[in-house]
Amino acid sequence: MKTYITTAIPYVNGAPHLGHAEDYLLADIYSRYMTMRGNEVRFQVGTDEHGNKIEKKANELNIEIKDYVDQNSQKFRNFIEKLGVKYTDFIRTTDEAHVARVQKVWEKLKDHIYKSDYEGWYCEGCERFITDNEYKETDGVCPDHQKPYTKLSESNYYFRLADFKDEIRQKIELDKLRILPEFRKNEVLKLLADAPDVSISRPTSHLKWGVPVPGDDSQVMYVWMDALSNYITVLGYPDQDISDFWPATVQVVGKDILRFHAILWPAILLGLGLPLPKTLLCHGFILSNGQKMSKSIGNVVDPIEVLDKHGLDAFRYYFSRHIDTFVDSDFTWDKYENAYNNELANDYGNLVQRLSNLCNKNDIDRAFLDSHSVYSSIKLDDKYCALMDKFEFTNAIEYAWKKIQDVNRHIEETKPWSVAKENPDEAKELLATLAGELLNANELLKPFLPAAERVSEIFSAEKIEPPKVPLFPKTLAN
Ligand code: MSP
């Protein structure tokens, strides 16, 4: 089956922070899993490069906007690669092909676009128009960005959301556009009921850094109109037939931008006569010591520092197991160190070291394990697949980890080193069983931990040798 997985494209008004890792890791875990199950995966990542806040930041720094976005886009690309993310497509909204295609998208939506005047509020942090009700409820200050809204009085093009509201509501209610987790669905339905038509352009007198509106030099497109379209322009729409990969199997987004993906985006797609994505997977926020990461609080965690501390597997392990797939979760250095030393190094790293060593000492090689059908019986079990299919990644790795702990317990209980002294043949049989258990548990870890591939190699080498340096050297005495 063909599978298309997308991630939100971050604004390039700064370097990546720890929170940005969440989109990529969730998408990458699913992508690796779907590939293991024999699917052909297309996996988009990219950068969102237009809009007010980028224009403003580059101006503040006195840098050419294009140079500024080039530099920051590259930082995101490096970061994504450092996370071991196996994407297939990287899109930048300043790519010529994207700009030309998004203009064609605009033309195709013409029947649903009208011109009007806007007089109201705008949040630059969210790049969002704020309704009067929201303004009142928040006392004029954006709760996400802690900044007062700015007053706008301008002429804009509007997209007639009203044309599609009923259809979107039905699709969400019937799970034809599935929103996960379930509790987010009701939030979206409430927002949808009150959603006004959407302003989809800005006058160039207020914003220059955007995609020109076709046929009107005085307007550029609203950044969300431009950014959302990336999911299909990257596949070649409308120049190419995209039906092989569209609709997307899953689109991964953070909770702050679900509203754009569950309301404006479906409306654009319906306006284009395209099917809606099958699932919107909405994750929570990564907090630092229980609080939102913010420069003014001084609790921003640099993801590169975290990656460099114990390597990629430790990073991916923590994010999969200790950052819940669906709700806000905390990062602290203490928790990170603890997870690395007491779980990854103890449960998994030591197990690999110990068992490969026992195999080595007892002359267990590839041929022996093969003759005991160890490799041919490796499979992803149904319970695990059910969790992965529901995108319950934290539960799936938890399940895999229990199996790793089971192998540790079986070694302790059966004591192959003692058996070897009395009955070497029996010890070999026992070790083949234990190696089989480890390789089965290890298989379940592959979407999460690149090290799992290495473990497979260790146990399928002609001669099994323990790693010279442990996979996860301990850093604390305990
Ligand atoms: N440019 C838009 C997305 C356009 S998609 C067509 C945007 N950019 S962003 O840089 O602000 O956010 C990018 C992604 O990072 C979003 O999914 C957002 O939810 C996520 N996160 C930003 N901070 C986060 C945390 N602290 N924790 C987890 N994810 C967070 O929005």
Short mmCIF file of C-alpha atoms and ligand atoms in Angstrom, two decimals:
data_model
loop_
_atom_site.label_atom_id
_atom_site.label_comp_id
_atom_site.label_asym_id
_atom_site.label_seq_id
_atom_site.Cartn_x
_atom_site.Cartn_y
_atom_site.Cartn_z
CA MET A 1 0.00 0.00 0.00
CA LYS A 2 1.12 3.57 -0.60
CA THR A 3 1.34 5.72 2.51
CA TYR A 4 1.79 9.47 2.80
CA ILE A 5 2.92 11.00 6.09
CA THR A 6 3.27 14.74 6.65
CA THR A 7 4.67 17.01 9.35
CA ALA A 8 3.98 20.66 10.18
CA ILE A 9 6.53 22.94 8.56
CA PRO A 10 8.08 25.22 11.21
CA TYR A 11 8.55 28.95 10.84
CA VAL A 12 12.17 29.79 10.27
CA ASN A 13 12.31 32.81 12.59
CA GLY A 14 14.84 31.05 14.80
CA ALA A 15 16.72 27.81 15.33
CA PRO A 16 14.91 24.53 16.10
CA HIS A 17 14.01 24.00 19.75
CA LEU A 18 13.23 20.82 21.63
CA GLY A 19 9.48 21.02 20.91
CA HIS A 20 10.05 20.84 17.17
CA ALA A 21 11.38 17.29 17.52
CA GLU A 22 7.93 15.97 18.37
CA ASP A 23 6.40 16.24 14.89
CA TYR A 24 9.38 14.59 13.25
CA LEU A 25 9.74 11.74 15.69
CA LEU A 26 6.08 10.74 15.67
CA ALA A 27 6.04 10.81 11.89
CA ASP A 28 9.31 8.92 11.64
CA ILE A 29 8.19 6.19 14.04
CA TYR A 30 5.08 5.64 11.96
CA SER A 31 7.02 5.79 8.73
CA ARG A 32 9.51 3.14 9.86
CA TYR A 33 6.67 0.96 11.09
CA MET A 34 4.73 1.24 7.83
CA THR A 35 7.89 0.47 5.86
CA MET A 36 8.48 -2.64 7.98
CA ARG A 37 4.93 -3.71 7.15
CA GLY A 38 5.73 -3.56 3.46
CA ASN A 39 4.16 -0.21 2.57
CA GLU A 40 5.66 2.31 0.17
CA VAL A 41 6.09 5.47 2.23
CA ARG A 42 6.32 9.06 1.13
CA PHE A 43 7.24 11.36 4.01
CA GLN A 44 7.30 15.17 3.74
CA VAL A 45 9.13 17.65 5.95
CA GLY A 46 10.01 21.28 5.24
CA THR A 47 10.08 24.90 6.34
CA ASP A 48 7.47 27.70 6.41
CA GLU A 49 9.28 30.80 5.25
CA HIS A 50 6.84 33.64 4.60
CA GLY A 51 4.79 35.92 6.82
CA ASN A 52 5.05 38.75 9.27
CA LYS A 53 7.17 37.33 11.96
CA ILE A 54 9.92 36.21 9.61
CA GLU A 55 9.91 39.54 7.78
CA LYS A 56 10.07 41.38 11.09
CA LYS A 57 12.86 39.26 12.58
CA ALA A 58 15.08 39.55 9.49
CA ASN A 59 14.54 43.31 9.46
CA GLU A 60 15.42 43.56 13.14
CA LEU A 61 18.64 41.65 12.49
CA ASN A 62 19.29 43.76 9.42
CA ILE A 63 19.72 40.69 7.18
CA GLU A 64 18.32 40.15 3.68
CA ILE A 65 15.17 38.11 4.25
CA LYS A 66 16.14 35.48 1.70
CA ASP A 67 19.57 34.99 3.31
CA TYR A 68 17.95 34.77 6.70
CA VAL A 69 15.46 32.08 5.69
CA ASP A 70 18.16 30.16 3.80
CA GLN A 71 20.31 29.98 6.93
CA ASN A 72 17.49 28.95 9.23
CA SER A 73 15.97 26.45 6.83
CA GLN A 74 19.35 24.74 6.71
CA LYS A 75 19.40 24.55 10.51
CA PHE A 76 16.11 22.69 10.44
CA ARG A 77 17.34 20.36 7.74
CA ASN A 78 20.44 19.53 9.81
CA PHE A 79 18.31 18.99 12.87
CA ILE A 80 15.91 16.64 11.09
CA GLU A 81 18.85 14.63 9.81
CA LYS A 82 20.42 14.50 13.24
CA LEU A 83 17.19 12.98 14.53
CA GLY A 84 17.60 10.10 12.10
CA VAL A 85 14.39 11.04 10.29
CA LYS A 86 14.03 9.16 7.01
CA TYR A 87 12.00 11.72 5.07
CA THR A 88 11.56 11.49 1.32
CA ASP A 89 10.71 15.15 0.50
CA PHE A 90 11.91 18.45 1.91
CA ILE A 91 9.83 21.47 0.84
CA ARG A 92 10.50 25.16 1.40
CA THR A 93 7.63 27.56 0.84
CA THR A 94 10.07 29.86 -0.99
CA ASP A 95 10.77 27.11 -3.57
CA GLU A 96 9.84 28.40 -7.02
CA ALA A 97 7.78 25.32 -7.78
CA HIS A 98 5.77 25.75 -4.58
CA VAL A 99 5.12 29.45 -5.22
CA ALA A 100 3.90 28.77 -8.76
CA ARG A 101 1.70 25.90 -7.61
CA VAL A 102 0.15 27.73 -4.70
CA GLN A 103 -0.83 30.50 -7.10
CA LYS A 104 -2.59 27.90 -9.23
CA VAL A 105 -4.33 26.62 -6.10
CA TRP A 106 -5.60 30.16 -5.52
CA GLU A 107 -6.96 30.37 -9.08
CA LYS A 108 -8.78 27.08 -8.64
CA LEU A 109 -10.47 28.35 -5.48
CA LYS A 110 -11.68 31.58 -7.14
CA ASP A 111 -15.38 30.70 -6.85
CA HIS A 112 -15.06 30.68 -3.07
CA ILE A 113 -12.99 33.87 -2.75
CA TYR A 114 -14.34 37.41 -2.34
CA LYS A 115 -12.86 40.77 -1.40
CA SER A 116 -13.81 42.64 1.73
CA ASP A 117 -12.48 44.93 4.46
CA TYR A 118 -11.09 43.64 7.71
CA GLU A 119 -11.22 45.68 10.84
CA GLY A 120 -10.07 43.75 13.86
CA TRP A 121 -7.28 41.98 15.69
CA TYR A 122 -4.30 39.90 14.64
CA CYS A 123 -1.79 37.78 16.56
CA GLU A 124 1.60 37.87 14.94
CA GLY A 125 2.90 34.97 17.01
CA CYS A 126 0.09 32.71 15.77
CA GLU A 127 -0.13 34.49 12.40
CA ARG A 128 -3.88 34.41 13.01
CA PHE A 129 -6.90 36.73 12.80
CA ILE A 130 -8.62 37.00 16.18
CA THR A 131 -12.40 37.26 16.55
CA ASP A 132 -13.97 39.85 18.88
CA ASN A 133 -15.12 37.06 21.20
CA GLU A 134 -11.62 35.66 21.51
CA TYR A 135 -10.31 39.15 22.10
CA LYS A 136 -12.71 39.59 25.01
CA GLU A 137 -12.04 36.15 26.49
CA THR A 138 -8.30 36.71 26.52
CA ASP A 139 -8.34 40.38 27.51
CA GLY A 140 -6.55 41.24 24.31
CA VAL A 141 -3.42 39.19 25.06
CA CYS A 142 -2.51 35.97 23.25
CA PRO A 143 -2.29 33.20 25.86
CA ASP A 144 0.27 31.29 23.77
CA HIS A 145 2.58 34.20 23.05
CA GLN A 146 1.85 36.53 25.98
CA LYS A 147 1.70 39.46 23.60
CA PRO A 148 -1.13 41.93 22.96
CA TYR A 149 -2.92 41.50 19.64
CA THR A 150 -2.32 44.13 16.98
CA LYS A 151 -5.14 46.15 15.44
CA LEU A 152 -5.59 45.75 11.70
CA SER A 153 -7.69 47.72 9.34
CA GLU A 154 -7.15 46.50 5.83
CA SER A 155 -8.64 45.25 2.62
CA ASN A 156 -8.33 41.47 2.14
CA TYR A 157 -9.49 38.53 0.11
CA TYR A 158 -11.72 36.15 2.03
CA PHE A 159 -12.27 32.45 1.64
CA ARG A 160 -15.92 31.47 2.06
CA LEU A 161 -15.61 28.82 4.74
CA ALA A 162 -19.40 28.80 5.02
CA ASP A 163 -19.50 26.86 1.71
CA PHE A 164 -17.88 23.84 3.39
CA LYS A 165 -18.69 23.95 7.10
CA ASP A 166 -21.47 21.35 7.01
CA GLU A 167 -19.45 18.90 5.00
CA ILE A 168 -16.41 19.27 7.25
CA ARG A 169 -18.54 18.77 10.36
CA GLN A 170 -20.03 15.58 8.94
CA LYS A 171 -16.65 14.19 7.94
CA ILE A 172 -15.24 14.84 11.40
CA GLU A 173 -18.29 13.42 13.18
CA LEU A 174 -18.17 10.26 11.09
CA ASP A 175 -14.38 9.92 11.46
CA LYS A 176 -13.94 10.25 7.71
CA LEU A 177 -11.48 12.91 8.81
CA ARG A 178 -10.28 11.20 11.96
CA ILE A 179 -8.91 13.45 14.68
CA LEU A 180 -6.73 11.84 17.31
CA PRO A 181 -6.82 11.89 20.26
CA GLU A 182 -10.61 11.67 20.48
CA PHE A 183 -10.98 14.56 22.97
CA ARG A 184 -9.58 16.98 20.38
CA LYS A 185 -12.45 16.15 18.06
CA ASN A 186 -14.97 17.95 20.25
CA GLU A 187 -12.71 20.96 20.60
CA VAL A 188 -12.54 21.21 16.83
CA LEU A 189 -16.30 20.79 16.36
CA LYS A 190 -16.90 23.68 18.75
CA LEU A 191 -14.41 25.92 16.93
CA LEU A 192 -15.88 24.95 13.59
CA ALA A 193 -19.40 25.93 14.63
CA ASP A 194 -18.25 29.51 15.36
CA ALA A 195 -15.65 29.82 12.60
CA PRO A 196 -16.11 32.89 10.37
CA ASP A 197 -14.93 33.16 6.74
CA VAL A 198 -11.15 33.34 6.63
CA SER A 199 -9.08 36.26 5.46
CA ILE A 200 -6.53 34.74 3.09
CA SER A 201 -4.47 37.73 1.95
CA ARG A 202 -2.64 40.74 3.34
CA PRO A 203 -2.08 44.08 1.61
CA THR A 204 1.55 44.63 0.56
CA SER A 205 1.46 47.89 2.48
CA HIS A 206 1.42 45.71 5.63
CA LEU A 207 3.32 42.64 4.46
CA LYS A 208 5.61 42.21 1.50
CA TRP A 209 7.19 38.86 2.28
CA GLY A 210 4.61 36.50 0.83
CA VAL A 211 3.37 34.80 -2.32
CA PRO A 212 1.81 37.41 -4.66
CA VAL A 213 -1.92 37.00 -5.18
CA PRO A 214 -2.44 36.20 -8.87
CA GLY A 215 -3.81 39.23 -10.72
CA ASP A 216 -3.53 41.66 -7.79
CA ASP A 217 -0.12 43.24 -7.14
CA SER A 218 -1.37 44.96 -4.02
CA GLN A 219 -1.88 41.73 -2.06
CA VAL A 220 0.17 38.74 -0.90
CA MET A 221 -1.26 35.50 0.37
CA TYR A 222 -1.93 34.93 4.04
CA VAL A 223 0.88 32.72 5.31
CA TRP A 224 -1.41 29.83 6.32
CA MET A 225 -2.96 29.64 2.87
CA ASP A 226 0.53 29.32 1.44
CA ALA A 227 1.84 26.96 4.13
CA LEU A 228 -1.03 24.46 4.22
CA SER A 229 -0.83 23.96 0.48
CA ASN A 230 2.70 22.57 0.88
CA TYR A 231 1.27 19.14 1.64
CA ILE A 232 0.00 18.81 -1.91
CA THR A 233 2.34 21.09 -3.89
CA VAL A 234 5.25 18.92 -2.71
CA LEU A 235 3.57 15.99 -4.48
CA GLY A 236 3.31 18.11 -7.63
CA TYR A 237 -0.27 19.43 -7.38
CA PRO A 238 -1.80 20.78 -9.58
CA ASP A 239 0.80 20.09 -12.29
CA GLN A 240 0.87 16.37 -11.60
CA ASP A 241 -1.63 13.70 -10.66
CA ILE A 242 -1.18 13.14 -6.91
CA SER A 243 -3.72 10.37 -6.43
CA ASP A 244 -1.01 7.78 -5.70
CA PHE A 245 -0.22 9.45 -2.38
CA TRP A 246 -3.10 11.81 -1.65
CA PRO A 247 -5.12 11.64 0.61
CA ALA A 248 -2.45 11.53 3.29
CA THR A 249 -2.56 8.56 5.63
CA VAL A 250 -1.65 10.79 8.56
CA GLN A 251 -0.78 14.44 9.12
CA VAL A 252 1.12 15.12 12.33
CA VAL A 253 0.50 18.50 13.99
CA GLY A 254 0.86 20.15 17.40
CA LYS A 255 -2.20 21.12 19.43
CA ASP A 256 -1.73 24.85 18.75
CA ILE A 257 -2.18 24.42 15.01
CA LEU A 258 -4.87 21.76 14.91
CA ARG A 259 -7.54 24.39 14.16
CA PHE A 260 -5.86 25.33 10.87
CA HIS A 261 -5.55 21.69 9.85
CA ALA A 262 -9.05 20.69 10.88
CA ILE A 263 -10.97 23.69 9.52
CA LEU A 264 -9.19 25.85 6.91
CA TRP A 265 -7.22 22.99 5.35
CA PRO A 266 -10.21 20.67 4.79
CA ALA A 267 -12.12 23.64 3.33
CA ILE A 268 -9.30 24.32 0.85
CA LEU A 269 -9.22 20.64 -0.12
CA LEU A 270 -12.97 20.48 -0.61
CA GLY A 271 -12.77 23.66 -2.68
CA LEU A 272 -10.20 21.93 -4.89
CA GLY A 273 -12.31 18.78 -5.12
CA LEU A 274 -9.65 16.74 -3.32
CA PRO A 275 -10.27 14.11 -0.64
CA LEU A 276 -9.49 14.90 3.01
CA PRO A 277 -6.57 13.33 4.88
CA LYS A 278 -7.49 10.15 6.72
CA THR A 279 -6.07 11.11 10.11
CA LEU A 280 -4.90 14.23 11.88
CA LEU A 281 -2.61 13.16 14.68
CA CYS A 282 -2.42 15.93 17.25
CA HIS A 283 0.32 15.90 19.85
CA GLY A 284 0.70 17.92 23.02
CA PHE A 285 3.50 20.23 24.03
CA ILE A 286 6.88 19.45 25.46
CA LEU A 287 7.30 21.36 28.67
CA SER A 288 10.47 22.19 30.51
CA ASN A 289 10.22 21.65 34.27
CA GLY A 290 6.45 21.69 33.95
CA GLN A 291 6.31 25.03 32.12
CA LYS A 292 6.07 26.12 28.51
CA MET A 293 9.57 26.69 27.15
CA SER A 294 10.21 30.38 26.83
CA LYS A 295 13.21 32.60 26.45
CA SER A 296 11.95 34.99 29.10
CA ILE A 297 11.53 32.22 31.70
CA GLY A 298 14.97 30.98 30.66
CA ASN A 299 13.98 27.31 30.47
CA VAL A 300 14.49 26.69 26.75
CA VAL A 301 16.27 23.39 26.15
CA ASP A 302 18.61 23.16 23.20
CA PRO A 303 17.82 19.92 21.36
CA ILE A 304 21.37 19.61 20.04
CA GLU A 305 22.69 19.55 23.58
CA VAL A 306 20.23 16.77 24.43
CA LEU A 307 21.20 14.82 21.32
CA ASP A 308 24.90 15.20 21.99
CA LYS A 309 24.61 14.11 25.61
CA HIS A 310 23.86 10.40 25.05
CA GLY A 311 23.31 10.10 21.32
CA LEU A 312 20.32 9.59 19.06
CA ASP A 313 18.89 6.43 20.60
CA ALA A 314 18.68 7.98 24.05
CA PHE A 315 16.90 10.99 22.58
CA ARG A 316 14.41 8.90 20.63
CA TYR A 317 13.90 6.57 23.58
CA TYR A 318 12.99 9.41 25.93
CA PHE A 319 10.69 11.02 23.42
CA SER A 320 8.88 7.83 22.62
CA ARG A 321 8.47 6.45 26.09
CA HIS A 322 8.37 9.47 28.38
CA ILE A 323 6.77 12.12 26.20
CA ASP A 324 3.19 10.95 25.83
CA THR A 325 2.02 10.79 22.22
CA PHE A 326 -1.11 12.81 22.89
CA VAL A 327 -0.75 15.11 25.89
CA ASP A 328 1.70 17.67 27.29
CA SER A 329 4.77 16.07 28.85
CA ASP A 330 7.79 17.27 30.67
CA PHE A 331 11.47 17.22 29.81
CA THR A 332 13.95 17.60 32.64
CA TRP A 333 17.60 16.66 32.64
CA ASP A 334 17.07 14.49 35.74
CA LYS A 335 14.37 12.45 34.08
CA TYR A 336 16.47 12.17 30.97
CA GLU A 337 19.55 10.90 32.82
CA ASN A 338 17.43 8.49 34.78
CA ALA A 339 15.76 7.07 31.66
CA TYR A 340 19.11 6.67 29.97
CA ASN A 341 20.95 4.96 32.82
CA ASN A 342 18.21 2.95 34.48
CA GLU A 343 16.19 1.92 31.47
CA LEU A 344 18.06 2.14 28.19
CA ALA A 345 21.49 1.16 29.52
CA ASN A 346 20.30 -1.27 32.22
CA ASP A 347 17.38 -3.07 30.61
CA TYR A 348 18.44 -3.07 26.98
CA GLY A 349 22.15 -2.30 26.64
CA ASN A 350 23.17 -4.73 29.40
CA LEU A 351 20.90 -7.43 28.05
CA VAL A 352 22.48 -7.23 24.62
CA GLN A 353 25.96 -7.29 26.15
CA ARG A 354 25.22 -10.18 28.44
CA LEU A 355 23.40 -12.40 26.00
CA SER A 356 25.82 -11.85 23.12
CA ASN A 357 28.63 -12.68 25.52
CA LEU A 358 26.92 -15.90 26.63
CA CYS A 359 26.31 -16.86 23.00
CA ASN A 360 29.94 -16.19 22.21
CA LYS A 361 31.22 -18.27 25.12
CA ASN A 362 28.95 -21.18 24.26
CA ASP A 363 29.80 -21.29 20.54
CA ILE A 364 26.42 -20.16 19.35
CA ASP A 365 26.62 -18.87 15.83
CA ARG A 366 24.33 -17.84 13.03
CA ALA A 367 24.02 -21.40 11.70
CA PHE A 368 22.95 -22.70 15.10
CA LEU A 369 20.28 -20.04 15.59
CA ASP A 370 19.13 -20.55 12.03
CA SER A 371 18.72 -24.28 12.56
CA HIS A 372 16.53 -23.43 15.56
CA SER A 373 14.32 -21.18 13.37
CA VAL A 374 15.23 -18.16 15.47
CA TYR A 375 15.35 -15.74 12.53
CA SER A 376 12.38 -17.12 10.63
CA SER A 377 10.10 -16.82 13.67
CA ILE A 378 10.71 -13.10 14.25
CA LYS A 379 7.48 -11.20 13.77
CA LEU A 380 5.53 -8.14 14.88
CA ASP A 381 2.79 -9.46 17.13
CA ASP A 382 -0.87 -8.47 16.78
CA LYS A 383 -1.19 -6.58 20.04
CA TYR A 384 1.76 -4.37 19.16
CA CYS A 385 0.46 -3.75 15.64
CA ALA A 386 -2.95 -2.79 17.01
CA LEU A 387 -1.29 -0.11 19.16
CA MET A 388 0.88 1.18 16.32
CA ASP A 389 -2.09 1.27 13.95
CA LYS A 390 -3.90 3.49 16.46
CA PHE A 391 -0.80 5.72 16.73
CA GLU A 392 -0.47 4.82 20.43
CA PHE A 393 3.28 4.96 20.26
CA THR A 394 3.96 5.45 23.97
CA ASN A 395 1.89 2.35 24.71
CA ALA A 396 3.56 0.40 21.92
CA ILE A 397 7.09 1.05 23.19
CA GLU A 398 5.91 0.31 26.72
CA TYR A 399 4.65 -3.04 25.45
CA ALA A 400 7.96 -3.74 23.70
CA TRP A 401 9.88 -2.78 26.83
CA LYS A 402 7.93 -5.27 28.96
CA LYS A 403 9.14 -7.94 26.56
CA ILE A 404 12.73 -6.77 27.00
CA GLN A 405 12.26 -6.98 30.76
CA ASP A 406 10.80 -10.49 30.35
CA VAL A 407 13.98 -11.63 28.63
CA ASN A 408 16.04 -10.19 31.48
CA ARG A 409 13.89 -12.08 33.95
CA HIS A 410 14.16 -15.34 32.01
CA ILE A 411 17.94 -15.08 32.03
CA GLU A 412 17.94 -14.55 35.78
CA GLU A 413 15.55 -17.44 36.32
CA THR A 414 17.18 -19.96 33.99
CA LYS A 415 20.83 -19.05 34.68
CA PRO A 416 22.36 -20.30 31.42
CA TRP A 417 25.90 -19.82 32.85
CA SER A 418 25.20 -22.45 35.52
CA VAL A 419 23.48 -24.80 33.09
CA ALA A 420 26.55 -24.57 30.83
CA LYS A 421 28.72 -26.08 33.55
CA GLU A 422 26.52 -29.18 33.89
CA ASN A 423 25.06 -29.62 30.46
CA PRO A 424 26.53 -27.59 27.55
CA ASP A 425 23.96 -28.88 25.02
CA GLU A 426 21.05 -27.87 27.21
CA ALA A 427 22.66 -24.46 27.70
CA LYS A 428 22.86 -23.98 23.95
CA GLU A 429 19.19 -24.81 23.51
CA LEU A 430 18.33 -22.39 26.28
CA LEU A 431 20.43 -19.61 24.76
CA ALA A 432 18.77 -20.11 21.37
CA THR A 433 15.40 -19.61 23.06
CA LEU A 434 16.59 -16.50 24.88
CA ALA A 435 18.15 -15.04 21.72
CA GLY A 436 14.84 -15.64 19.94
CA GLU A 437 12.95 -13.81 22.69
CA LEU A 438 15.37 -10.90 22.53
CA LEU A 439 15.19 -10.64 18.74
CA ASN A 440 11.40 -10.63 18.82
CA ALA A 441 11.29 -7.85 21.41
CA ASN A 442 14.02 -6.03 19.52
CA GLU A 443 11.97 -6.11 16.32
CA LEU A 444 9.24 -4.10 18.06
CA LEU A 445 11.79 -1.45 18.97
CA LYS A 446 12.96 -0.86 15.40
CA PRO A 447 10.58 2.02 14.57
CA PHE A 448 11.74 3.80 17.73
CA LEU A 449 15.45 3.04 18.10
CA PRO A 450 17.96 2.85 15.27
CA ALA A 451 20.15 0.78 17.67
CA ALA A 452 17.69 -2.09 17.25
CA GLU A 453 19.07 -2.64 13.73
CA ARG A 454 22.52 -2.95 15.20
CA VAL A 455 21.27 -5.51 17.74
CA SER A 456 19.81 -7.59 14.91
CA GLU A 457 23.20 -7.49 13.19
CA ILE A 458 25.03 -8.56 16.35
CA PHE A 459 22.84 -11.65 16.69
CA SER A 460 22.86 -12.56 13.04
CA ALA A 461 26.62 -12.33 12.47
CA GLU A 462 28.40 -15.50 11.37
CA LYS A 463 30.02 -15.53 14.78
CA ILE A 464 28.25 -13.68 17.59
CA GLU A 465 30.53 -11.19 19.36
CA PRO A 466 29.54 -8.82 22.15
CA PRO A 467 29.98 -5.13 21.20
CA LYS A 468 33.47 -3.93 22.19
CA VAL A 469 31.99 -0.79 23.67
CA PRO A 470 28.57 -1.29 25.33
CA LEU A 471 25.71 0.14 23.28
CA PHE A 472 24.79 2.55 26.07
CA PRO A 473 27.72 3.20 28.41
CA LYS A 474 26.53 4.20 31.84
CA THR A 475 27.30 7.66 33.11
CA LEU A 476 26.19 7.38 36.72
CA ALA A 477 27.14 4.95 39.42
CA ASN A 478 24.03 3.17 40.66
N1 MSP B 1 4.56 27.27 10.46
C1 MSP B 1 3.53 26.75 11.25
C2 MSP B 1 3.09 25.37 10.76
C3 MSP B 1 2.62 25.34 9.34
S1 MSP B 1 2.11 23.72 8.85
C4 MSP B 1 1.41 23.93 7.37
C5 MSP B 1 3.97 26.62 12.71
N2 MSP B 1 5.28 26.61 12.93
S2 MSP B 1 5.94 26.46 14.40
O1 MSP B 1 7.36 26.54 14.18
O2 MSP B 1 5.37 27.41 15.29
O3 MSP B 1 5.54 25.03 14.91
C6 MSP B 1 5.90 23.87 14.18
C7 MSP B 1 5.44 22.62 14.92
O4 MSP B 1 6.13 22.52 16.16
C8 MSP B 1 3.95 22.61 15.26
O5 MSP B 1 3.41 21.32 15.07
C9 MSP B 1 3.94 22.98 16.72
O6 MSP B 1 2.82 22.50 17.41
C10 MSP B 1 5.19 22.27 17.18
N3 MSP B 1 5.67 22.79 18.45
C11 MSP B 1 6.15 24.05 18.72
N4 MSP B 1 6.47 24.09 20.04
C12 MSP B 1 6.22 22.90 20.63
C13 MSP B 1 6.46 22.33 21.90
N5 MSP B 1 6.99 23.02 22.92
N6 MSP B 1 6.18 21.02 22.05
C14 MSP B 1 5.71 20.23 21.02
N7 MSP B 1 5.48 20.73 19.83
C15 MSP B 1 5.59 22.11 19.65
O7 MSP B 1 3.12 26.52 13.57
#
